[in-house]
Amino acid sequence: MPELPEVEITARLLDSALRGAVIESALAPGINALKTFDPPLSELSGRQITAVRRRGKHLILQSSGGLALLIHLMSAGRLQLYDKLAGPRDRTSRLLLRVAAGAGDADAAGAGAAAQPRELRLREFGSKQAAWVKLLAAAELEQDAALATLGPEAWPEPPPLAELLDAPRPLHTLLRDQHVIAGIGRSWVDEILWLARLSPYKRGGDLEAEEAARLRDAVLEALGGAIAHYEQTVQLPIPDKLPMPLRVHRHQGEPCPRCATTLQAVHFEDYVIAYCPTCQTDGRVLKDRRLSRLLR
Ligand SMILES: [Zn+2]
């Protein structure tokens, strides 16, 4: 589940490895991953990679000549760089960029590392093929609907949350809404609400000023802490399974790391929220709000 911290570390590692490198060829073996046809992907050949960066949960790879690849990994995608052309020959690669050795290589690989071409691959795991790629003119990037509709970044400088979340919707829903605030998904939202000691069902509009400030601190602590953790533990190629330093999400049934109460899980719409009843809901056990029940 790549969310802001996972996409951020991917962008950082790829930026340091690829900045200055020249793209030899670009292919999209799974046609449905590529959502644009003009300019064609072959336009990237011969261009230099000028930056790899993140916006929300999106990756952006910029090239010389004013082109940009906009990539969304969705729930099961990874953007992986293989040193040689000996990466896995599998059917999970949705985008293949063959990259010549570039300016960044000497620092990254050390002296003596040959000018070995490398492959940047968008691979997708699981049954759903949902990750997507757009090749756009860099000047039009910010107007693309995927980016133009994003809310402010959740990290490193989120705006004050009292106004941003002032709506009659549960915090759990608001924080994951990319149009409200960009970067948080179903894993990190559990950690954030647990850190802030707030109920996932509390309505954004009901936040006291002090709670809103606490929640903002929790957003920064959870996301910033995860990025710092990945800086220490993750290297290229990004592993198929990125070990996320989660303490609450998917830990239902285990003791709360803060108070030792058993963490609970509640079904909300089509997924599962983990929380601590003592820390977050005044001891109350939350009731399921399954989508199937709401629709009835
Ligand atoms: Zn607790």
XYZ file of C-alpha atoms and ligand atoms in Angstrom:
297
model
C 0.000 0.000 0.000
C 2.235 2.843 -1.048
C 1.166 6.029 0.733
C 3.048 9.296 1.183
C 6.086 7.915 3.093
C 6.514 4.959 0.737
C 6.203 7.134 -2.379
C 8.508 9.763 -0.865
C 11.328 7.284 -0.208
C 10.865 5.842 -3.694
C 11.167 9.310 -5.230
C 14.240 10.161 -3.150
C 16.108 6.972 -3.966
C 15.264 7.130 -7.665
C 16.122 10.804 -7.874
C 19.605 10.245 -6.482
C 20.161 7.226 -8.721
C 18.681 8.545 -11.959
C 19.117 12.306 -12.067
C 21.232 13.051 -15.107
C 20.829 9.612 -16.668
C 19.707 9.256 -20.274
C 16.655 7.191 -21.214
C 17.496 4.700 -23.965
C 14.024 3.361 -24.491
C 10.578 3.391 -22.922
C 7.915 0.705 -23.245
C 4.541 -0.011 -21.648
C 4.050 -3.784 -22.009
C 0.620 -3.625 -20.432
C -1.126 -1.149 -22.698
C -3.761 -0.270 -20.146
C -1.181 1.175 -17.728
C -0.514 4.054 -20.117
C -3.423 6.501 -20.043
C -2.110 8.920 -22.685
C -1.091 8.450 -26.320
C 0.206 11.872 -27.322
C 3.136 12.384 -27.013
C 4.029 8.713 -27.546
C 6.231 6.971 -24.988
C 9.004 6.677 -27.590
C 9.416 10.464 -27.274
C 11.332 9.788 -24.056
C 14.187 8.037 -25.869
C 17.393 10.048 -25.743
C 16.139 12.441 -23.088
C 17.850 13.022 -19.769
C 16.073 12.445 -16.470
C 16.149 15.779 -14.642
C 14.269 14.871 -11.450
C 12.108 12.263 -9.745
C 9.726 13.703 -7.184
C 6.451 13.113 -5.352
C 3.094 14.898 -5.232
C 0.537 13.286 -2.919
C 0.781 9.578 -3.669
C 1.977 10.246 -7.235
C 5.483 9.921 -8.615
C 6.698 12.385 -11.222
C 9.684 11.681 -13.429
C 10.776 14.768 -15.334
C 12.905 14.708 -18.437
C 14.836 17.190 -20.510
C 12.827 18.715 -23.308
C 9.870 19.390 -21.039
C 8.262 15.980 -20.640
C 7.010 14.377 -17.444
C 5.823 10.893 -16.536
C 3.073 10.965 -13.953
C 2.760 7.628 -12.174
C 0.247 6.356 -9.623
C 1.178 3.069 -7.985
C -2.370 2.553 -6.607
C -2.529 -0.198 -3.992
C -0.002 -2.725 -5.259
C 2.488 -1.016 -7.575
C 6.229 -0.544 -7.119
C 8.673 1.490 -9.155
C 11.872 -0.515 -9.051
C 15.312 0.082 -10.518
C 17.388 -2.934 -11.441
C 21.128 -2.559 -11.836
C 21.516 -4.796 -14.800
C 19.190 -6.047 -17.422
C 18.778 -9.122 -15.280
C 15.719 -8.044 -13.362
C 12.915 -10.548 -13.013
C 11.369 -11.612 -16.295
C 7.815 -11.654 -15.197
C 4.462 -10.426 -16.352
C 4.121 -7.819 -13.630
C 6.083 -5.073 -15.398
C 3.720 -2.381 -16.670
C 6.335 0.195 -17.674
C 9.943 -0.372 -18.684
C 12.430 2.466 -18.972
C 15.874 1.394 -20.070
C 18.357 3.916 -18.724
C 21.965 4.431 -19.770
C 24.609 5.029 -17.146
C 24.443 8.667 -16.166
C 26.000 11.393 -14.113
C 24.573 10.101 -10.839
C 26.050 6.639 -11.214
C 29.575 7.290 -10.069
C 28.377 8.494 -6.659
C 25.775 5.795 -6.243
C 27.737 2.785 -7.399
C 31.288 3.789 -6.585
C 34.332 3.757 -8.800
C 34.674 0.843 -11.138
C 30.966 0.257 -11.558
C 30.704 -0.157 -15.276
C 28.484 2.022 -17.403
C 25.841 -0.618 -17.146
C 22.396 0.127 -18.504
C 19.617 -0.245 -15.975
C 15.907 -0.778 -16.059
C 13.297 1.188 -14.231
C 10.190 -0.930 -13.964
C 6.698 -0.265 -12.774
C 5.634 -3.632 -11.404
C 2.285 -4.476 -9.957
C 1.416 -7.223 -7.531
C -1.952 -8.735 -6.777
C -4.894 -9.374 -9.020
C -6.001 -5.820 -9.749
C -4.137 -4.016 -12.502
C -4.806 -0.490 -11.355
C -1.493 1.387 -11.460
C -1.347 3.968 -14.222
C 1.078 6.186 -16.114
C 0.607 9.394 -18.106
C 3.198 11.030 -20.320
C 2.544 14.756 -20.310
C 4.167 18.009 -21.289
C 5.755 19.230 -18.051
C 4.023 22.582 -18.522
C 0.635 20.841 -18.393
C 1.427 18.590 -15.468
C -0.182 20.698 -12.770
C -3.363 21.070 -14.824
C -3.810 17.331 -15.148
C -6.945 16.335 -13.237
C -5.033 13.881 -11.051
C -2.869 16.663 -9.619
C -5.116 19.702 -10.046
C -7.749 18.258 -7.704
C -5.343 17.281 -4.910
C -5.563 18.953 -1.541
C -2.506 20.384 0.233
C 0.365 18.036 1.060
C 0.059 16.204 4.391
C 3.818 16.468 4.831
C 6.131 18.301 5.467
C 4.032 21.450 5.921
C 0.302 20.708 6.221
C -1.960 23.727 6.759
C -3.837 24.069 10.067
C -6.368 21.236 10.132
C -9.337 22.856 11.919
C -10.476 24.639 8.757
C -9.293 21.983 6.336
C -11.303 19.237 8.058
C -14.340 21.345 8.941
C -16.970 19.012 7.515
C -19.625 16.658 8.924
C -17.664 13.579 7.861
C -15.640 11.140 9.998
C -11.954 11.986 10.458
C -11.014 8.616 9.025
C -12.745 9.473 5.755
C -11.578 13.086 5.607
C -7.914 12.298 6.179
C -7.915 9.724 3.379
C -9.717 12.025 0.945
C -6.963 13.147 -1.453
C -9.015 16.206 -2.429
C -8.955 17.339 1.219
C -5.354 16.486 2.121
C -2.905 14.596 -0.095
C -0.836 11.545 0.813
C -2.636 9.625 3.578
C -4.248 6.221 2.988
C -5.812 3.469 5.019
C -2.595 2.329 6.732
C -1.204 5.612 7.989
C -4.584 7.054 8.929
C -4.885 4.445 11.708
C -1.468 5.388 13.054
C -2.247 9.106 12.881
C -5.577 8.856 14.727
C -4.004 6.604 17.356
C -1.120 9.061 17.881
C -3.638 11.923 18.179
C -5.904 9.887 20.513
C -8.925 10.652 18.361
C -11.814 8.419 17.353
C -11.892 7.470 13.657
C -15.623 8.267 13.703
C -15.280 11.750 15.208
C -16.544 14.325 12.732
C -14.049 16.817 11.359
C -16.387 19.686 12.127
C -16.486 18.701 15.800
C -12.718 19.073 16.355
C -11.727 21.424 19.171
C -8.814 23.746 18.368
C -6.539 21.762 20.671
C -7.552 18.472 19.017
C -6.911 19.884 15.548
C -3.426 20.958 16.616
C -2.784 17.527 18.135
C -3.953 15.863 14.958
C -1.627 17.979 12.831
C 1.293 17.031 15.089
C 0.290 13.379 14.720
C 0.235 13.649 10.908
C 3.765 15.051 10.949
C 5.016 12.520 13.491
C 3.559 9.478 11.709
C 4.578 10.428 8.167
C 7.888 12.074 9.081
C 8.793 9.159 11.345
C 8.076 6.649 8.598
C 10.197 8.550 6.074
C 13.094 8.733 8.560
C 12.706 4.993 9.166
C 12.800 4.233 5.444
C 15.872 6.434 5.006
C 17.658 4.034 7.356
C 16.264 0.758 6.084
C 15.309 0.924 2.395
C 17.634 0.776 -0.578
C 17.238 0.231 -4.300
C 15.668 -1.767 -5.683
C 12.591 -0.971 -3.592
C 11.549 -4.370 -2.194
C 8.390 -6.038 -3.468
C 7.091 -5.930 0.081
C 8.099 -2.720 1.790
C 8.104 -3.362 5.561
C 5.949 -0.561 6.924
C 6.683 0.436 10.547
C 3.027 0.252 11.607
C 2.055 -0.146 15.254
C -1.742 -0.113 15.117
C -2.958 -0.786 11.572
C -3.489 -4.546 11.148
C -2.458 -5.065 14.793
C -5.956 -5.665 16.158
C -5.950 -8.256 18.907
C -2.518 -7.122 20.103
C -1.870 -4.830 23.086
C -1.918 -1.064 22.464
C 1.759 0.059 22.441
C 0.782 2.943 24.740
C -1.705 1.527 27.279
C -1.752 -2.259 26.635
C -5.528 -2.370 26.039
C -6.316 -4.864 23.285
C -6.495 -3.045 19.941
C -9.868 -3.433 18.220
C -10.885 -3.583 14.577
C -14.058 -2.217 13.045
C -15.362 -2.660 9.528
C -15.953 0.669 7.876
C -17.296 0.794 4.325
C -15.108 -1.765 2.551
C -12.084 -1.925 4.814
C -10.925 -2.415 8.395
C -9.923 0.277 10.898
C -7.729 -0.613 13.887
C -7.872 1.560 17.018
C -7.404 1.543 20.780
C -10.674 1.901 22.719
C -8.920 3.305 25.792
C -6.787 5.865 23.945
C -9.275 6.873 21.260
C -12.931 6.209 22.074
C -13.331 6.556 25.873
C -13.484 2.787 26.133
C -16.313 2.399 23.606
C -16.164 -0.352 21.007
C -17.121 1.079 17.609
C -19.928 -0.452 15.577
C -19.388 -1.753 12.061
C -20.396 0.530 9.224
C -20.030 -1.845 6.346
C -20.882 -0.480 2.947
C -23.238 -3.403 2.359
C -25.187 -2.408 5.470
C -25.269 1.269 4.597
C -26.642 0.521 1.172
C -29.462 -1.615 2.442
Zn -4.194 2.562 24.106
